[in-house]
XYZ file of C-alpha atoms in Angstrom:
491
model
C -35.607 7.340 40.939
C -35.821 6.202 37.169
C -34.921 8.661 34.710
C -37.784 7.861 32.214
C -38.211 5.409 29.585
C -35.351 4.783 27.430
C -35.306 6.625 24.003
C -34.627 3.199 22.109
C -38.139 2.531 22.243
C -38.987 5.016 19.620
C -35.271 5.351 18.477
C -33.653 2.130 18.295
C -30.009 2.836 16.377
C -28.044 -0.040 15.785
C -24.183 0.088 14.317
C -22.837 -2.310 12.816
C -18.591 -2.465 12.003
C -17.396 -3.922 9.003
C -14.885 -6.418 9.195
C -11.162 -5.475 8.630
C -10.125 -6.022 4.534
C -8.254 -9.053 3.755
C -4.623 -8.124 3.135
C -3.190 -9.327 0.250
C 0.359 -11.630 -0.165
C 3.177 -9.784 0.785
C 5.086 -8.603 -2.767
C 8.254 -6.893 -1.789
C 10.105 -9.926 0.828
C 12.432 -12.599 0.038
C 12.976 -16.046 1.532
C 16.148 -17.265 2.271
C 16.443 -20.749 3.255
C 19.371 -22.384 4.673
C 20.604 -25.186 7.053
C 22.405 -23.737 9.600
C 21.213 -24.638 12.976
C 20.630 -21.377 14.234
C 16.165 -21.581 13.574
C 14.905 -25.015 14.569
C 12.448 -26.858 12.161
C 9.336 -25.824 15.170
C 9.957 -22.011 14.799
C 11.584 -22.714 11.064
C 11.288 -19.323 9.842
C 12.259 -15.720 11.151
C 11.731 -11.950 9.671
C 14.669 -9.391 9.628
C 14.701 -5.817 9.139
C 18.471 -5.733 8.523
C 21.695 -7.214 8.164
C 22.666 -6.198 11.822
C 19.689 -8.479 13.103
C 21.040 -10.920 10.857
C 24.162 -10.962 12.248
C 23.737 -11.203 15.741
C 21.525 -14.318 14.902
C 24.051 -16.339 12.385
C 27.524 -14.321 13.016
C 29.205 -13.113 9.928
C 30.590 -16.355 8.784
C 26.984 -18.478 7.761
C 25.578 -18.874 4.359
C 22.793 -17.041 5.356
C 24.577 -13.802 6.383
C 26.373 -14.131 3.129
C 23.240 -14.182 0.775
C 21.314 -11.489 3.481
C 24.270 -9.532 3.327
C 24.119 -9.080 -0.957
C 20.359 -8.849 -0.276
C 20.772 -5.789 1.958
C 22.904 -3.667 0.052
C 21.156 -3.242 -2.672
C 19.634 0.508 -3.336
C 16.757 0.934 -2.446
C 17.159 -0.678 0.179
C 14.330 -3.526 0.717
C 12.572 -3.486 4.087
C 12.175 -7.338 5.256
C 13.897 -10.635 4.508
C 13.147 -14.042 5.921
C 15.078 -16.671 6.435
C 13.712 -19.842 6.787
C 15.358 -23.485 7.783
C 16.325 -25.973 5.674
C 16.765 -29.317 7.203
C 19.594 -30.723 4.609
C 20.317 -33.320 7.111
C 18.605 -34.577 9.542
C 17.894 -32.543 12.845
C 18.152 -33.177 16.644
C 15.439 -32.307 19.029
C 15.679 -29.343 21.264
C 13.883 -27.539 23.725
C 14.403 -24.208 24.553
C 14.135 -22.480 28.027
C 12.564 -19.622 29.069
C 14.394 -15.790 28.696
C 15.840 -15.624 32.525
C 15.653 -12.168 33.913
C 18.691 -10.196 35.195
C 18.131 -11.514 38.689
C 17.842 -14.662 37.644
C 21.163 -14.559 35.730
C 23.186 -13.464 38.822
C 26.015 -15.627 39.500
C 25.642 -15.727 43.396
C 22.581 -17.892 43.114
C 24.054 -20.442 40.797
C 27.099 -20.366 43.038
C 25.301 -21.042 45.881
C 23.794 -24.466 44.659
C 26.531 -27.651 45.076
C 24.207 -30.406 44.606
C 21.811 -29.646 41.773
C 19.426 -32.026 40.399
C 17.193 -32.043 37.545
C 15.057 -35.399 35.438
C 14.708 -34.667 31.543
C 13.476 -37.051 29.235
C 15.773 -37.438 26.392
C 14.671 -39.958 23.333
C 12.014 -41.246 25.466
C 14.502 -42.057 28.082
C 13.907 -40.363 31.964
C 17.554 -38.948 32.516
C 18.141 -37.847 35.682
C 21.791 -35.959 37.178
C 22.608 -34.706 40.440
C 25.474 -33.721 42.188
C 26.024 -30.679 40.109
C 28.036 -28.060 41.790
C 28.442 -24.634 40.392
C 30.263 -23.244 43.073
C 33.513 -23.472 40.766
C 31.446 -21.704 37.843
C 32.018 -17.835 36.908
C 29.365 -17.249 34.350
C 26.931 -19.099 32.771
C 28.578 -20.824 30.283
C 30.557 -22.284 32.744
C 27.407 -23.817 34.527
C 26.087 -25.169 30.890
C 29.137 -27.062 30.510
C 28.913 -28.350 33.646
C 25.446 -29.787 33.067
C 26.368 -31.153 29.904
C 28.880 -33.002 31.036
C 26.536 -34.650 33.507
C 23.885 -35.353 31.331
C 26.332 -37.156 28.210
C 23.218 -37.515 26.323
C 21.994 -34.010 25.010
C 24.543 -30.707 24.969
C 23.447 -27.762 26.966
C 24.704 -24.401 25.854
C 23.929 -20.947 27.149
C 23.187 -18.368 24.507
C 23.114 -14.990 26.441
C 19.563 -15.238 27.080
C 18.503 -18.689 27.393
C 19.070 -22.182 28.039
C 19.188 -24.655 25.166
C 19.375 -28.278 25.013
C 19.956 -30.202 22.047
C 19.686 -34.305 22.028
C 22.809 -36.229 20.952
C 20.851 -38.032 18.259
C 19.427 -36.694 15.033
C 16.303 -37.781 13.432
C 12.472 -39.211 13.561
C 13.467 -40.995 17.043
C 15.263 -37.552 18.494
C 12.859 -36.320 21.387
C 13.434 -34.254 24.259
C 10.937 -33.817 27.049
C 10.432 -30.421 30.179
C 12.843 -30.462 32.656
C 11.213 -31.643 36.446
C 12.327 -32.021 40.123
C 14.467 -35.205 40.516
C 13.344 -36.220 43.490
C 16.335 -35.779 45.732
C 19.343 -32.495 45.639
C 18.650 -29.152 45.131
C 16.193 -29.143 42.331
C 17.073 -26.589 39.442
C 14.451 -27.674 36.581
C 13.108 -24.024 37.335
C 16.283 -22.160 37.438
C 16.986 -23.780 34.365
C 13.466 -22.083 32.592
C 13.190 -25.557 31.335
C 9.846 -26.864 33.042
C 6.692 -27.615 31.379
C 5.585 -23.847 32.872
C 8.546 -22.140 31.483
C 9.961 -23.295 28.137
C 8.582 -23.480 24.807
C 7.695 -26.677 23.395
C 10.155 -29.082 22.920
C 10.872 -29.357 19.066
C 11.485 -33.310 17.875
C 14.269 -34.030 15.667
C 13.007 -34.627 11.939
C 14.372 -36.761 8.808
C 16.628 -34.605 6.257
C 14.813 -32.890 3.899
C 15.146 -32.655 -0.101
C 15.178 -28.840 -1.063
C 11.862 -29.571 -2.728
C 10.447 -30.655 0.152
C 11.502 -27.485 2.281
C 9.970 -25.465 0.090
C 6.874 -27.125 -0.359
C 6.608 -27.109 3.259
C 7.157 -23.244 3.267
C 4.606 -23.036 0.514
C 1.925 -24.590 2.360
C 2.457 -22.615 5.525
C 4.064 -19.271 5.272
C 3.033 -18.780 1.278
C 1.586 -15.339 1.413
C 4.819 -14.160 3.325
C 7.270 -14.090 0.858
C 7.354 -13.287 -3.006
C 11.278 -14.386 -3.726
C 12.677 -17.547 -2.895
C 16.202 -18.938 -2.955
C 18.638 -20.954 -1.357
C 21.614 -19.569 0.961
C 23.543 -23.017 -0.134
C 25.590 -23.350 -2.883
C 25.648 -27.272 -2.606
C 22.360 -27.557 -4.266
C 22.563 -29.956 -7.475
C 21.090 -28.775 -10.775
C 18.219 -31.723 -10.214
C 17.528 -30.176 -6.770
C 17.199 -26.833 -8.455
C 15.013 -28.522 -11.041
C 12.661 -30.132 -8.805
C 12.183 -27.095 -6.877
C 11.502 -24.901 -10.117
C 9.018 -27.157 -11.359
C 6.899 -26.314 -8.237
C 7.113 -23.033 -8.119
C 6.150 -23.046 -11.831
C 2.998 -25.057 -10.626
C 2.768 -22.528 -7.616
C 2.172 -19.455 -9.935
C 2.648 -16.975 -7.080
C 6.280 -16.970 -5.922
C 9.905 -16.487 -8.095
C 12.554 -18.797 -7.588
C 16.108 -17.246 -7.729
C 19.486 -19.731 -8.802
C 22.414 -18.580 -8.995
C 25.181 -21.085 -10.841
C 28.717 -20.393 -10.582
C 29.392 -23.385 -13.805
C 31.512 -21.875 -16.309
C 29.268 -24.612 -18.698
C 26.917 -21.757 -18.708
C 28.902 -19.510 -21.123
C 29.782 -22.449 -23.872
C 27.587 -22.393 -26.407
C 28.094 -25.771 -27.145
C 26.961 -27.408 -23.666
C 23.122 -28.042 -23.148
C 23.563 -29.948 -20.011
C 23.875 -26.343 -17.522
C 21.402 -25.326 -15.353
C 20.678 -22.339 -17.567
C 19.876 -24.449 -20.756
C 18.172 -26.845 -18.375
C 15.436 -24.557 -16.962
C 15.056 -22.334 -20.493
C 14.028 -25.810 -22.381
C 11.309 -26.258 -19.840
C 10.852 -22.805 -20.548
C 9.729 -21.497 -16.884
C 8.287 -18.244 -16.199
C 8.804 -18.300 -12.378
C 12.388 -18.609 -12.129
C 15.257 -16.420 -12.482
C 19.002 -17.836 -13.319
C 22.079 -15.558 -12.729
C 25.727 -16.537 -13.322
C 28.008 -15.186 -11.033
C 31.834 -16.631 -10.967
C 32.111 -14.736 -7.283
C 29.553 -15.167 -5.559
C 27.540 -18.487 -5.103
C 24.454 -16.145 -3.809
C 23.897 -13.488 -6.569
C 20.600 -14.019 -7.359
C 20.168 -12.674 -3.449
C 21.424 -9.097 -4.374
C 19.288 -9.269 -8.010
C 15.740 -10.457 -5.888
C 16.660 -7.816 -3.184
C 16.653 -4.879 -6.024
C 13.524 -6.593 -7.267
C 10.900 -6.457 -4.279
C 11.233 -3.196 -3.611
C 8.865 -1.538 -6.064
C 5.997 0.230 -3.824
C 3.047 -0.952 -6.275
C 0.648 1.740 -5.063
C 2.973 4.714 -5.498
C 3.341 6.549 -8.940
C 5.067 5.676 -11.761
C 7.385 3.024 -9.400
C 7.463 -0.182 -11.672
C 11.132 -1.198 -12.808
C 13.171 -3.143 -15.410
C 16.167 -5.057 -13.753
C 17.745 -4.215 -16.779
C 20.464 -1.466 -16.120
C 20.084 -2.136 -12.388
C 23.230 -2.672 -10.396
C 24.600 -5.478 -7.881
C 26.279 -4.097 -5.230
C 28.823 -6.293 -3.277
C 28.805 -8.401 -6.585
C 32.130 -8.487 -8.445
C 30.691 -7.859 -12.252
C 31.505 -10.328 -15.142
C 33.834 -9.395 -17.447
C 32.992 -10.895 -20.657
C 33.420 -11.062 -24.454
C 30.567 -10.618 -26.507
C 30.406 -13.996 -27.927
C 29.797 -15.051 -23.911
C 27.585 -12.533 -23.419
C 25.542 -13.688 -26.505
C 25.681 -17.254 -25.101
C 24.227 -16.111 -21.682
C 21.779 -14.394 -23.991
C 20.544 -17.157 -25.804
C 20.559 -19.286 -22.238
C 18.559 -16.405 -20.837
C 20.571 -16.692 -18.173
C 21.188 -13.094 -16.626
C 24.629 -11.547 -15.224
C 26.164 -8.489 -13.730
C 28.361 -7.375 -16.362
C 31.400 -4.781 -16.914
C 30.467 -2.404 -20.052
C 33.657 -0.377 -21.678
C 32.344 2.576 -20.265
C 33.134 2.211 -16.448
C 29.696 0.888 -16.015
C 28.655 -2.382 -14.525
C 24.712 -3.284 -15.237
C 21.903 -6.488 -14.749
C 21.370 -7.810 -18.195
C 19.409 -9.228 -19.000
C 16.302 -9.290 -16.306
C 14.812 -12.326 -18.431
C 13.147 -15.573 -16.763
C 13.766 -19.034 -18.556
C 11.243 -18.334 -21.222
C 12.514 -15.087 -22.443
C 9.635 -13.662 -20.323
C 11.120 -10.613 -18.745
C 11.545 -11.068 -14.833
C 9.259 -7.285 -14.243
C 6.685 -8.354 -16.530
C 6.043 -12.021 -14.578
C 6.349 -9.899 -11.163
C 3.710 -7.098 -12.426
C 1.840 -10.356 -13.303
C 1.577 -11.583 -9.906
C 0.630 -8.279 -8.058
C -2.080 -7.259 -10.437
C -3.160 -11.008 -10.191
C -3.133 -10.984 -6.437
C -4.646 -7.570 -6.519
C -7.562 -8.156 -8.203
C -8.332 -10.838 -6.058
C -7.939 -9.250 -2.784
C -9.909 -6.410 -3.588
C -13.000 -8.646 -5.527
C -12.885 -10.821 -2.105
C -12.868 -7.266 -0.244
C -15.950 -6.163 -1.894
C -17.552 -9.265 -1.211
C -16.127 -9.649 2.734
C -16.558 -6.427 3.984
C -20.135 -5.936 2.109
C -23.110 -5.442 5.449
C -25.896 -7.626 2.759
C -24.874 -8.487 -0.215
C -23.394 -8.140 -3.451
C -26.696 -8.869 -5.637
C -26.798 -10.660 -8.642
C -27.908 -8.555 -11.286
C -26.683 -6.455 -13.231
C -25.731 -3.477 -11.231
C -23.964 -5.949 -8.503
C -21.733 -7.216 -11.328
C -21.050 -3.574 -12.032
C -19.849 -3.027 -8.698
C -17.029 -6.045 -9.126
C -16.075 -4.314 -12.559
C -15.311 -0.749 -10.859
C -13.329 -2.879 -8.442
C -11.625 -4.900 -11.426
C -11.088 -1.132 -13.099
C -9.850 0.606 -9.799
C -6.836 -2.249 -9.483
C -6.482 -1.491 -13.417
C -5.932 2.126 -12.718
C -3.799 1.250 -9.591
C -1.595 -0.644 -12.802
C -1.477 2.152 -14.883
C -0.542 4.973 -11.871
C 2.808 2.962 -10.844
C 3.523 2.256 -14.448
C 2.588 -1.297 -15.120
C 0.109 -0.638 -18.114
C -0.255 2.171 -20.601
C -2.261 2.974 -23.364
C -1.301 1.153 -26.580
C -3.241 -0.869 -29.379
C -4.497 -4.348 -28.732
C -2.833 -6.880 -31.117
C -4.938 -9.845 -29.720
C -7.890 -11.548 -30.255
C -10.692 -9.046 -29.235
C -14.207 -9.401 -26.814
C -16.850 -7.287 -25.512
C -16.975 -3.936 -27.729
C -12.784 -4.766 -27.898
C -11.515 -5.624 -31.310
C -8.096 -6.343 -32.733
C -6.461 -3.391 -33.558
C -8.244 -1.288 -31.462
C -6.594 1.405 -29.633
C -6.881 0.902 -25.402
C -7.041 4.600 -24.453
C -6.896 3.903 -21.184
C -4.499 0.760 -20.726
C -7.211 -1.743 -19.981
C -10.908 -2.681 -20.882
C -12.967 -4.196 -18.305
C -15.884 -6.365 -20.082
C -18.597 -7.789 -18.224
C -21.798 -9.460 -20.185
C -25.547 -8.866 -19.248
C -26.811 -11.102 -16.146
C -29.239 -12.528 -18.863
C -26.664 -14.495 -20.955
C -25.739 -16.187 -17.833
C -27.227 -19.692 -17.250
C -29.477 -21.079 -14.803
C -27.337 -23.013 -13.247
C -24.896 -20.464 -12.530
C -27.302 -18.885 -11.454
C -28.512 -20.896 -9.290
C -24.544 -21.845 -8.104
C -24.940 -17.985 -6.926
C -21.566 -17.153 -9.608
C -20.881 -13.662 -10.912
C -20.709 -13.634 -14.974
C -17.351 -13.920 -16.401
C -14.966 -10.863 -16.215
C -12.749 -10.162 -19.221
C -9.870 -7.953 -19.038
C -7.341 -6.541 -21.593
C -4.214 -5.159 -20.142
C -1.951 -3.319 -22.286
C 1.566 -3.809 -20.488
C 3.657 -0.146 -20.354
C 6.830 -2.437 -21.123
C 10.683 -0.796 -20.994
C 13.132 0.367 -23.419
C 16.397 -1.957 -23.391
C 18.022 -0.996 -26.476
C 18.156 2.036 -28.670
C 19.131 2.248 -32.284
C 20.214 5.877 -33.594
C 20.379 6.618 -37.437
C 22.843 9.506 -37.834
C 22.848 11.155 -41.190
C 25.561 13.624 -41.833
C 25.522 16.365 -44.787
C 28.616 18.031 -45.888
């Protein structure tokens, strides 16, 4: 029997759920890149939580673990590193099999099989073996071996979890197909985990990259995952470093750490260092730190860097004062130290009071490395939350005057979200003034917001649907470096 007419024909209630906010670029993780063989150029990059992670991926011996391993230890601790691969030369195509399960890695069934067959296509070439007998074999590795002797033309290795082939060859031409039933033997394609069904996709070998390249490449895919960049290589040529600089300079949203072990850097006489190189160009995005230890100390520096929690209180830094640890620190004279100084080039120096400290947390252009970094998260918070408003609006954001009022208590909401972790303070504006802002004029707040009346805008913006120009002033906290103390004494 019906149970009456439904109540949505007099009350019809609709709900509606707003999309999920945009999240904004991740600020506090570094990118590592390096060539070691242990990421291939398909999966190319991979996050870690720690250095044990690390480890267990690279051992304890590869550049990467090295630079991770400064990156790590710093205090507080960050929370996430990538590392990403570099293809310095040129790579070999692999395919990797599927996980096997603990059954499937018992030894009695590989045992049991004493004429295995399997066809793989390697560099467009059908290769098939047979024959194989693992009765001899005792573990795994055993029966990789044996199948890699068979095949001649790709290695076959067993990593504790998987099976991995890897083509002889290296390069464009480097291919490697699934693994399938040869036709005759006992077929063990599927033992393997290297069918079409199992394993991931093969990954072709590539041309060696330039380090510019790499990270252009890691720009244009993974740009929003990482804020520092550097290299876990310490074969890269001051022209390399160069290139790379220049288009991270262009990029605007990432820092580029070097680190230069060149004792060129502290003669004040030599221009030609990578130092004086990158400060004549006068970049704002890169960092230089000399380090006559350690070919990866700009690691441990970006590491102390990216940890500031830029919606906490009061939790901006200067990596002035900071410390390195697992860096041996400089010991220098003063006329070196002046030379780094004027290279604004920065080091981890002994003081003559038992204290070892970053100086001088400057970028090429004498721009300090916190001020370019509070840069780039107010930047890319501004724009996240203006897109928010926008996204996750159910109409519209009108254009009138109250809608552009809604964008400027967004624009002053990431303003106050600057001046609660310490990035800007009150202070007087000594530039060129706008809106009811003058020259001179005290910013009691840190910041003035400025948006004109919807009627000065013209009709073709209008029509184009734009907001009217937002004008901020930001009055940057800063940090005290240096003190100077006046002592008069009366007798």
């Amino acid at each position: 029997m019906a149970n009456g007419l439904p109540v949505s024909r007099l009350i019809n209630v609709t709900i509606n759920m707003s999309p999920l906010a945009a999240q904004g670029a991740s600020l506090n993780t570094a990118l590592l890149l390096g060539s070691s063989a242990v990421i291939d150029t398909g999966e190319r990059m991979r996050s870690y939580g720690g250095i044990d992670a690390v480890a267990a991926d690279f051992g304890t011996a590869a550049p990467e673990y090295r630079a991770a391993l400064l990156y790590f230890q710093q205090t507080p601790q960050p929370s996430q590193l990538y590392i990403g691969r570099w293809a310095k030369g040129a790579t070999s195509a692999t395919l990797r099999g599927a996980v096997l399960s603990a059954a499937e890695k018992q030894m009695s069934a590989w045992t049991a099989v004493t004429a295995g067959a399997f066809t793989l296509s390697v560099d467009g070439a059908a290769k098939t073996v047979n024959g194989l007998d693992f009765s001899g074999a005792t573990n795994l590795n055993g029966v990789a071996t044996i199948i890699s002797t068979a095949l001649a033309s790709a290695a076959v290795v067993w990593n504790g979890a998987q099976f991995v082939v890897t083509s002889n060859t290296a390069g464009a031409t480097s291919t490697l197909g699934y693994a399938s039933a040869a036709g005759a033997g006992t077929d063990i394609s599927s033992m393997l985990g290297l069918t079409a069904a199992q394993a991931a996709a093969p990954v072709s070998g590539i041309a060696a990259e330039t380090p510019v390249d790499a990270v252009a490449l890691f720009l244009d895919r993974f740009a929003n995952k990482f804020l520092g960049l550097a290299f876990a290589d310490a074969d890269i040529s001051d022209a390399q470093h160069l290139a790379v600089a220049g288009l991270i300079e262009a990029d605007q949203r990432h820092l580029y750490g070097v680190s230069t072990q060149a004792p060129q850097v502290l003669d004040p006489t030599n221009q030609d260092d990578i130092a004086s190189q990158l400060k004549a160009l006068k970049y704002k995005y890169s960092i230089v730190q000399f380090s006559s230890a350690s070919p990866y100390a700009v690691a441990s520096l970006l590491g102390r860097m990216l940890t500031v929690n830029f919606n906490a209180n009061n939790t901006t830094i200067t990596l002035m004062y900071k410390q390195e640890p697992g860096i041996v620190a400089e010991t220098l004279t003063s006329s070196q130290a002046d030379t780094l100084a004027a290279k604004h080039c920065n080091v981890f120096v002994n003081y003559d009071n038992d204290t070892a400290i970053i100086q001088y947390g400057v970028t090429p252009s004498g721009i300090f490395i916190d001020s370019v970094y509070n840069a780039i998260w107010f930047r890319n918070r501004v724009q996240t939350d203006v897109y928010n408003l926008l996204y996750t609006s159910p109409t519209k954001v009108p254009q009138t005057d109250a809608g552009n009022q809604l964008i400027a208590a967004v624009i002053e909401a990431a303003c106050e979200a600057a001046v609660n972790n310490g990035y800007l303070a009150p202070g007087v504006w000594n530039s060129a003034g706008f809106g009811a802002l003058k020259q001179g004029d005290t910013l009691a707040k840190g910041y003035y917001v400025y948006a004109p009346a919807i009627a000065t805008q013209s009709q073709a913006d209008r029509e184009a649907r734009k907001a009217v120009p937002f004008q901020v002033a930001a009055k940057e906290a800063g940090a005290i470096h240096t003190v100077d103390v006046l002592v008069t004494v009366n007798r």
